[in-house]
Amino acid sequence: DIQMTQSPSSLSASVGDRVTITCRASQSISNYLNWYQQKPGKAPYLLIYGASTLQSGVPSRFSGSGSGTDFTLTISSLQPEDFASYYCLQTYKIPMYTFGRGTKVEIK
Amino acid sequence: EVYLVESGGGLVKPGGSLRLSCAASGFTFSSYPMNWVRQAPGKGLEWVSFISSSSSSTSFIYYADSVKGRFTISRDNAKNSLYLQMNSLKTEDTAVYYCARDGGQQLAYSMDVWGQGTTVIVSS
């Protein structure tokens, strides 16, 4: 199985900060890496698919990069509504998908 | 508007059974593979099961090792519905269960539409 190591598990940041979350795959997954945002009590929401393509309607302050084994989600200027948990998901090994353990972004 | 609505969750004793349903609307259900994903209280997301777009005997079906042999995924394209039959339930199956649409190759197989979730509690 492909393991996804996501870091950090949590972070504290202020509004306006630049935030970076990383995911590392245990083997190459090409660009089959997706990022989700989840707020408490809500379903996950797709932000980025294919490592770097912004889902329709997602603000441009979100961006994704990487290929192979190392991937990054960046929020260029953190907004109040961005305080949430973020998960990566590999979809290379169809359909034995695996999520990262998540990153909780909290208010500093 | 595209919607997925889960139902069927509840409280069940260990060893018991439960059947979850997911009703789809706003898109051509029969064209999309579907998934079940769960989230234990305070924990991360776990992929549970996948079914290809066909609802016939030619469906491709996969399960996470944690549920293999106990859970059965199925779909009825005529009813725009996805199901998860859960048998021999364990306390560790306690979670919110989400159905999620598989976006296919054009979306790098990401799960692009999610339901609101249904809660399953396994406890004596």
PDB file of C-alpha atoms in Angstrom:
ATOM      1  CA  ASP A   1       0.000   0.000   0.000  1.00  0.00           C
ATOM      2  CA  ILE A   2       1.062   3.568  -0.617  1.00  0.00           C
ATOM      3  CA  GLN A   3       1.605   5.503   2.613  1.00  0.00           C
ATOM      4  CA  MET A   4       1.081   9.261   2.742  1.00  0.00           C
ATOM      5  CA  THR A   5       3.076  11.203   5.333  1.00  0.00           C
ATOM      6  CA  GLN A   6       1.566  14.624   5.920  1.00  0.00           C
ATOM      7  CA  SER A   7       3.207  17.358   7.957  1.00  0.00           C
ATOM      8  CA  PRO A   8       2.841  19.182  10.175  1.00  0.00           C
ATOM      9  CA  SER A   9      -0.043  17.591  12.055  1.00  0.00           C
ATOM     10  CA  SER A  10      -1.037  21.024  13.283  1.00  0.00           C
ATOM     11  CA  LEU A  11       0.097  24.606  13.001  1.00  0.00           C
ATOM     12  CA  SER A  12      -0.810  27.983  14.417  1.00  0.00           C
ATOM     13  CA  ALA A  13      -0.886  30.956  12.101  1.00  0.00           C
ATOM     14  CA  SER A  14      -2.254  34.460  11.854  1.00  0.00           C
ATOM     15  CA  VAL A  15      -4.530  36.001   9.273  1.00  0.00           C
ATOM     16  CA  GLY A  16      -2.377  37.081   6.350  1.00  0.00           C
ATOM     17  CA  ASP A  17       0.329  34.495   6.946  1.00  0.00           C
ATOM     18  CA  ARG A  18       1.681  32.245   4.226  1.00  0.00           C
ATOM     19  CA  VAL A  19       1.053  28.624   5.158  1.00  0.00           C
ATOM     20  CA  THR A  20       2.652  25.509   3.695  1.00  0.00           C
ATOM     21  CA  ILE A  21       1.584  21.902   4.239  1.00  0.00           C
ATOM     22  CA  THR A  22       3.475  18.963   2.794  1.00  0.00           C
ATOM     23  CA  CYS A  23       2.670  15.391   1.846  1.00  0.00           C
ATOM     24  CA  ARG A  24       5.194  12.731   1.012  1.00  0.00           C
ATOM     25  CA  ALA A  25       4.269   9.471  -0.690  1.00  0.00           C
ATOM     26  CA  SER A  26       6.031   6.192   0.058  1.00  0.00           C
ATOM     27  CA  GLN A  27       6.499   5.673  -3.684  1.00  0.00           C
ATOM     28  CA  SER A  28       6.105   7.772  -6.785  1.00  0.00           C
ATOM     29  CA  ILE A  29       2.486   8.710  -7.460  1.00  0.00           C
ATOM     30  CA  SER A  30       3.143  10.949 -10.467  1.00  0.00           C
ATOM     31  CA  ASN A  31       0.726  13.864 -10.008  1.00  0.00           C
ATOM     32  CA  TYR A  32      -2.178  11.870  -8.575  1.00  0.00           C
ATOM     33  CA  LEU A  33      -2.348  13.945  -5.426  1.00  0.00           C
ATOM     34  CA  ASN A  34      -5.400  15.839  -4.231  1.00  0.00           C
ATOM     35  CA  TRP A  35      -5.968  18.296  -1.386  1.00  0.00           C
ATOM     36  CA  TYR A  36      -9.100  18.695   0.730  1.00  0.00           C
ATOM     37  CA  GLN A  37     -10.285  21.181   3.314  1.00  0.00           C
ATOM     38  CA  GLN A  38     -12.560  20.036   6.114  1.00  0.00           C
ATOM     39  CA  LYS A  39     -14.303  22.211   8.689  1.00  0.00           C
ATOM     40  CA  PRO A  40     -15.705  20.762  11.926  1.00  0.00           C
ATOM     41  CA  GLY A  41     -18.892  18.789  11.368  1.00  0.00           C
ATOM     42  CA  LYS A  42     -18.694  19.188   7.603  1.00  0.00           C
ATOM     43  CA  ALA A  43     -17.733  16.960   4.692  1.00  0.00           C
ATOM     44  CA  PRO A  44     -14.337  17.349   3.033  1.00  0.00           C
ATOM     45  CA  TYR A  45     -14.178  19.866   0.200  1.00  0.00           C
ATOM     46  CA  LEU A  46     -11.937  19.362  -2.820  1.00  0.00           C
ATOM     47  CA  LEU A  47      -9.431  22.186  -3.236  1.00  0.00           C
ATOM     48  CA  ILE A  48      -6.834  20.871  -5.665  1.00  0.00           C
ATOM     49  CA  TYR A  49      -6.613  17.819  -7.894  1.00  0.00           C
ATOM     50  CA  GLY A  50      -3.804  16.470 -10.013  1.00  0.00           C
ATOM     51  CA  ALA A  51      -1.307  18.059  -7.584  1.00  0.00           C
ATOM     52  CA  SER A  52      -1.733  21.585  -8.905  1.00  0.00           C
ATOM     53  CA  THR A  53      -5.122  22.168 -10.569  1.00  0.00           C
ATOM     54  CA  LEU A  54      -7.458  24.379  -8.606  1.00  0.00           C
ATOM     55  CA  GLN A  55     -10.989  23.010  -8.378  1.00  0.00           C
ATOM     56  CA  SER A  56     -13.622  25.353  -9.779  1.00  0.00           C
ATOM     57  CA  GLY A  57     -14.637  28.021  -7.291  1.00  0.00           C
ATOM     58  CA  VAL A  58     -11.603  27.641  -5.026  1.00  0.00           C
ATOM     59  CA  PRO A  59      -9.886  30.954  -4.213  1.00  0.00           C
ATOM     60  CA  SER A  60      -6.576  31.589  -5.964  1.00  0.00           C
ATOM     61  CA  ARG A  61      -4.733  31.996  -2.651  1.00  0.00           C
ATOM     62  CA  PHE A  62      -4.665  28.189  -2.580  1.00  0.00           C
ATOM     63  CA  SER A  63      -2.035  26.498  -4.705  1.00  0.00           C
ATOM     64  CA  GLY A  64      -0.502  23.060  -5.018  1.00  0.00           C
ATOM     65  CA  SER A  65       2.791  21.838  -6.358  1.00  0.00           C
ATOM     66  CA  GLY A  66       4.935  18.741  -6.622  1.00  0.00           C
ATOM     67  CA  SER A  67       5.151  15.451  -8.432  1.00  0.00           C
ATOM     68  CA  GLY A  68       6.570  12.029  -7.773  1.00  0.00           C
ATOM     69  CA  THR A  69       6.741  11.722  -4.002  1.00  0.00           C
ATOM     70  CA  ASP A  70       6.777  15.262  -2.595  1.00  0.00           C
ATOM     71  CA  PHE A  71       3.832  17.650  -2.668  1.00  0.00           C
ATOM     72  CA  THR A  72       2.930  20.985  -1.147  1.00  0.00           C
ATOM     73  CA  LEU A  73      -0.266  22.882  -0.447  1.00  0.00           C
ATOM     74  CA  THR A  74       0.275  26.607  -0.003  1.00  0.00           C
ATOM     75  CA  ILE A  75      -2.140  29.233   1.247  1.00  0.00           C
ATOM     76  CA  SER A  76      -0.585  32.524   0.204  1.00  0.00           C
ATOM     77  CA  SER A  77      -2.452  34.772   2.634  1.00  0.00           C
ATOM     78  CA  LEU A  78      -4.436  32.986   5.317  1.00  0.00           C
ATOM     79  CA  GLN A  79      -8.016  34.184   5.700  1.00  0.00           C
ATOM     80  CA  PRO A  80     -10.346  33.672   8.685  1.00  0.00           C
ATOM     81  CA  GLU A  81     -12.399  31.095   6.760  1.00  0.00           C
ATOM     82  CA  ASP A  82      -9.274  29.017   6.066  1.00  0.00           C
ATOM     83  CA  PHE A  83      -8.928  27.815   9.645  1.00  0.00           C
ATOM     84  CA  ALA A  84      -9.749  24.148   9.154  1.00  0.00           C
ATOM     85  CA  SER A  85      -8.154  20.744   8.683  1.00  0.00           C
ATOM     86  CA  TYR A  86      -6.460  19.831   5.420  1.00  0.00           C
ATOM     87  CA  TYR A  87      -5.912  16.354   3.977  1.00  0.00           C
ATOM     88  CA  CYS A  88      -3.974  15.015   1.054  1.00  0.00           C
ATOM     89  CA  LEU A  89      -5.254  12.006  -0.902  1.00  0.00           C
ATOM     90  CA  GLN A  90      -3.324   9.840  -3.338  1.00  0.00           C
ATOM     91  CA  THR A  91      -5.311   8.441  -6.243  1.00  0.00           C
ATOM     92  CA  TYR A  92      -2.419   6.834  -8.116  1.00  0.00           C
ATOM     93  CA  LYS A  93      -3.148   3.292  -6.976  1.00  0.00           C
ATOM     94  CA  ILE A  94      -6.717   3.092  -8.224  1.00  0.00           C
ATOM     95  CA  PRO A  95      -8.875   2.574  -6.248  1.00  0.00           C
ATOM     96  CA  MET A  96      -6.833   1.744  -3.122  1.00  0.00           C
ATOM     97  CA  TYR A  97      -6.778   5.369  -2.146  1.00  0.00           C
ATOM     98  CA  THR A  98      -4.966   6.640   0.941  1.00  0.00           C
ATOM     99  CA  PHE A  99      -5.284   9.894   2.820  1.00  0.00           C
ATOM    100  CA  GLY A 100      -2.654  11.742   4.749  1.00  0.00           C
ATOM    101  CA  ARG A 101      -3.300  12.055   8.496  1.00  0.00           C
ATOM    102  CA  GLY A 102      -4.332  15.665   8.185  1.00  0.00           C
ATOM    103  CA  THR A 103      -3.111  19.098   9.244  1.00  0.00           C
ATOM    104  CA  LYS A 104      -5.140  21.279  11.581  1.00  0.00           C
ATOM    105  CA  VAL A 105      -4.627  24.978  10.923  1.00  0.00           C
ATOM    106  CA  GLU A 106      -5.427  26.992  14.052  1.00  0.00           C
ATOM    107  CA  ILE A 107      -5.538  30.657  14.892  1.00  0.00           C
ATOM    108  CA  LYS A 108      -2.404  32.010  16.561  1.00  0.00           C
TER     109      LYS A 108
ATOM    110  CA  GLU B   1     -27.148  21.273  -8.250  1.00  0.00           C
ATOM    111  CA  VAL B   2     -25.246  18.093  -7.505  1.00  0.00           C
ATOM    112  CA  TYR B   3     -26.175  16.318  -4.287  1.00  0.00           C
ATOM    113  CA  LEU B   4     -25.330  13.190  -2.358  1.00  0.00           C
ATOM    114  CA  VAL B   5     -27.434  12.410   0.703  1.00  0.00           C
ATOM    115  CA  GLU B   6     -26.546   9.563   3.046  1.00  0.00           C
ATOM    116  CA  SER B   7     -28.939   7.815   5.409  1.00  0.00           C
ATOM    117  CA  GLY B   8     -29.182   4.682   7.502  1.00  0.00           C
ATOM    118  CA  GLY B   9     -26.731   5.424  10.270  1.00  0.00           C
ATOM    119  CA  GLY B  10     -27.506   4.714  13.904  1.00  0.00           C
ATOM    120  CA  LEU B  11     -26.568   2.906  17.075  1.00  0.00           C
ATOM    121  CA  VAL B  12     -25.875  -0.816  16.773  1.00  0.00           C
ATOM    122  CA  LYS B  13     -24.380  -3.434  19.074  1.00  0.00           C
ATOM    123  CA  PRO B  14     -21.073  -5.122  18.271  1.00  0.00           C
ATOM    124  CA  GLY B  15     -21.665  -7.981  15.883  1.00  0.00           C
ATOM    125  CA  GLY B  16     -24.735  -6.300  14.456  1.00  0.00           C
ATOM    126  CA  SER B  17     -25.544  -5.090  10.962  1.00  0.00           C
ATOM    127  CA  LEU B  18     -26.505  -1.834   9.325  1.00  0.00           C
ATOM    128  CA  ARG B  19     -27.211  -0.755   5.757  1.00  0.00           C
ATOM    129  CA  LEU B  20     -26.243   2.706   4.630  1.00  0.00           C
ATOM    130  CA  SER B  21     -27.760   4.398   1.589  1.00  0.00           C
ATOM    131  CA  CYS B  22     -26.614   7.328  -0.507  1.00  0.00           C
ATOM    132  CA  ALA B  23     -29.083   9.068  -2.812  1.00  0.00           C
ATOM    133  CA  ALA B  24     -27.608  10.972  -5.742  1.00  0.00           C
ATOM    134  CA  SER B  25     -29.165  13.802  -7.702  1.00  0.00           C
ATOM    135  CA  GLY B  26     -28.162  16.496 -10.157  1.00  0.00           C
ATOM    136  CA  PHE B  27     -25.823  14.372 -12.249  1.00  0.00           C
ATOM    137  CA  THR B  28     -25.799  11.174 -14.305  1.00  0.00           C
ATOM    138  CA  PHE B  29     -25.178   8.744 -11.458  1.00  0.00           C
ATOM    139  CA  SER B  30     -24.618   5.777 -13.761  1.00  0.00           C
ATOM    140  CA  SER B  31     -21.577   7.460 -15.319  1.00  0.00           C
ATOM    141  CA  TYR B  32     -19.541   7.749 -12.148  1.00  0.00           C
ATOM    142  CA  PRO B  33     -17.704   5.315  -9.901  1.00  0.00           C
ATOM    143  CA  MET B  34     -18.473   5.883  -6.237  1.00  0.00           C
ATOM    144  CA  ASN B  35     -16.706   5.539  -2.916  1.00  0.00           C
ATOM    145  CA  TRP B  36     -17.437   5.238   0.773  1.00  0.00           C
ATOM    146  CA  VAL B  37     -15.085   7.083   3.121  1.00  0.00           C
ATOM    147  CA  ARG B  38     -15.299   7.152   6.908  1.00  0.00           C
ATOM    148  CA  GLN B  39     -13.986   9.282   9.733  1.00  0.00           C
ATOM    149  CA  ALA B  40     -13.765   8.007  13.292  1.00  0.00           C
ATOM    150  CA  PRO B  41     -14.403  10.579  16.029  1.00  0.00           C
ATOM    151  CA  GLY B  42     -11.498  13.016  16.194  1.00  0.00           C
ATOM    152  CA  LYS B  43      -9.561  11.094  13.568  1.00  0.00           C
ATOM    153  CA  GLY B  44      -8.643  11.446   9.917  1.00  0.00           C
ATOM    154  CA  LEU B  45     -10.289  10.222   6.755  1.00  0.00           C
ATOM    155  CA  GLU B  46     -10.186   6.558   5.735  1.00  0.00           C
ATOM    156  CA  TRP B  47     -11.171   5.220   2.335  1.00  0.00           C
ATOM    157  CA  VAL B  48     -13.514   2.238   2.808  1.00  0.00           C
ATOM    158  CA  SER B  49     -14.799   0.967  -0.522  1.00  0.00           C
ATOM    159  CA  PHE B  50     -15.074   1.646  -4.268  1.00  0.00           C
ATOM    160  CA  ILE B  51     -17.531   0.523  -6.924  1.00  0.00           C
ATOM    161  CA  SER B  52     -17.266   1.167 -10.628  1.00  0.00           C
ATOM    162  CA  SER B  53     -20.036   2.874 -12.555  1.00  0.00           C
ATOM    163  CA  SER B  54     -21.822  -0.289 -13.675  1.00  0.00           C
ATOM    164  CA  SER B  55     -24.425  -1.777 -11.346  1.00  0.00           C
ATOM    165  CA  SER B  56     -24.324  -5.165 -13.035  1.00  0.00           C
ATOM    166  CA  SER B  57     -22.301  -8.214 -12.165  1.00  0.00           C
ATOM    167  CA  THR B  58     -19.413  -6.682 -14.098  1.00  0.00           C
ATOM    168  CA  SER B  59     -18.844  -4.009 -11.460  1.00  0.00           C
ATOM    169  CA  PHE B  60     -15.329  -3.591 -10.151  1.00  0.00           C
ATOM    170  CA  ILE B  61     -15.450  -3.532  -6.367  1.00  0.00           C
ATOM    171  CA  TYR B  62     -12.671  -2.954  -3.837  1.00  0.00           C
ATOM    172  CA  TYR B  63     -12.474  -2.728  -0.054  1.00  0.00           C
ATOM    173  CA  ALA B  64     -10.018  -1.522   2.522  1.00  0.00           C
ATOM    174  CA  ASP B  65      -8.448  -4.407   4.426  1.00  0.00           C
ATOM    175  CA  SER B  66     -10.129  -3.179   7.621  1.00  0.00           C
ATOM    176  CA  VAL B  67     -13.612  -3.968   6.265  1.00  0.00           C
ATOM    177  CA  LYS B  68     -12.977  -6.728   3.728  1.00  0.00           C
ATOM    178  CA  GLY B  69     -15.266  -9.696   4.269  1.00  0.00           C
ATOM    179  CA  ARG B  70     -17.654  -7.712   6.480  1.00  0.00           C
ATOM    180  CA  PHE B  71     -18.861  -4.841   4.293  1.00  0.00           C
ATOM    181  CA  THR B  72     -20.536  -5.043   0.890  1.00  0.00           C
ATOM    182  CA  ILE B  73     -20.863  -2.109  -1.482  1.00  0.00           C
ATOM    183  CA  SER B  74     -23.525  -2.047  -4.159  1.00  0.00           C
ATOM    184  CA  ARG B  75     -25.419   0.395  -6.335  1.00  0.00           C
ATOM    185  CA  ASP B  76     -28.713   0.658  -8.169  1.00  0.00           C
ATOM    186  CA  ASN B  77     -28.301   3.005 -11.111  1.00  0.00           C
ATOM    187  CA  ALA B  78     -32.035   2.927 -11.824  1.00  0.00           C
ATOM    188  CA  LYS B  79     -32.626   4.396  -8.375  1.00  0.00           C
ATOM    189  CA  ASN B  80     -29.548   6.669  -8.396  1.00  0.00           C
ATOM    190  CA  SER B  81     -28.475   5.046  -5.171  1.00  0.00           C
ATOM    191  CA  LEU B  82     -25.351   3.663  -3.544  1.00  0.00           C
ATOM    192  CA  TYR B  83     -25.362   1.271  -0.600  1.00  0.00           C
ATOM    193  CA  LEU B  84     -23.046  -0.104   2.050  1.00  0.00           C
ATOM    194  CA  GLN B  85     -24.115  -3.253   3.868  1.00  0.00           C
ATOM    195  CA  MET B  86     -22.127  -3.504   7.075  1.00  0.00           C
ATOM    196  CA  ASN B  87     -22.090  -6.820   8.939  1.00  0.00           C
ATOM    197  CA  SER B  88     -20.182  -8.098  11.965  1.00  0.00           C
ATOM    198  CA  LEU B  89     -19.722  -4.539  13.131  1.00  0.00           C
ATOM    199  CA  LYS B  90     -16.940  -3.723  15.574  1.00  0.00           C
ATOM    200  CA  THR B  91     -16.532  -0.802  17.943  1.00  0.00           C
ATOM    201  CA  GLU B  92     -13.737   0.462  15.704  1.00  0.00           C
ATOM    202  CA  ASP B  93     -16.255   0.887  12.867  1.00  0.00           C
ATOM    203  CA  THR B  94     -17.755   3.811  14.783  1.00  0.00           C
ATOM    204  CA  ALA B  95     -17.455   6.763  12.428  1.00  0.00           C
ATOM    205  CA  VAL B  96     -19.160   9.231  10.170  1.00  0.00           C
ATOM    206  CA  TYR B  97     -19.599   7.543   6.804  1.00  0.00           C
ATOM    207  CA  TYR B  98     -19.489   9.641   3.656  1.00  0.00           C
ATOM    208  CA  CYS B  99     -20.349   8.667   0.115  1.00  0.00           C
ATOM    209  CA  ALA B 100     -18.201  10.441  -2.454  1.00  0.00           C
ATOM    210  CA  ARG B 101     -18.257  10.652  -6.226  1.00  0.00           C
ATOM    211  CA  ASP B 102     -15.134   9.587  -8.089  1.00  0.00           C
ATOM    212  CA  GLY B 103     -14.315  12.370 -10.531  1.00  0.00           C
ATOM    213  CA  GLY B 104     -12.620  10.069 -13.004  1.00  0.00           C
ATOM    214  CA  GLN B 105      -9.508  10.616 -15.063  1.00  0.00           C
ATOM    215  CA  GLN B 106     -10.333  14.247 -15.873  1.00  0.00           C
ATOM    216  CA  LEU B 107     -10.117  15.076 -12.170  1.00  0.00           C
ATOM    217  CA  ALA B 108      -7.164  12.778 -11.429  1.00  0.00           C
ATOM    218  CA  TYR B 109      -9.658  10.351  -9.819  1.00  0.00           C
ATOM    219  CA  SER B 110     -10.232  12.767  -6.966  1.00  0.00           C
ATOM    220  CA  MET B 111     -13.469  12.512  -5.001  1.00  0.00           C
ATOM    221  CA  ASP B 112     -15.110  15.712  -6.110  1.00  0.00           C
ATOM    222  CA  VAL B 113     -18.594  15.543  -4.577  1.00  0.00           C
ATOM    223  CA  TRP B 114     -19.344  14.419  -1.028  1.00  0.00           C
ATOM    224  CA  GLY B 115     -22.472  13.817   0.981  1.00  0.00           C
ATOM    225  CA  GLN B 116     -23.012  15.315   4.428  1.00  0.00           C
ATOM    226  CA  GLY B 117     -22.281  12.004   6.140  1.00  0.00           C
ATOM    227  CA  THR B 118     -24.231   9.592   8.332  1.00  0.00           C
ATOM    228  CA  THR B 119     -23.093   8.560  11.810  1.00  0.00           C
ATOM    229  CA  VAL B 120     -22.613   4.941  12.805  1.00  0.00           C
ATOM    230  CA  ILE B 121     -22.040   4.138  16.469  1.00  0.00           C
ATOM    231  CA  VAL B 122     -21.127   0.595  17.432  1.00  0.00           C
ATOM    232  CA  SER B 123     -21.508   0.147  21.160  1.00  0.00           C
ATOM    233  CA  SER B 124     -22.977  -2.278  23.642  1.00  0.00           C
TER     234      SER B 124
END
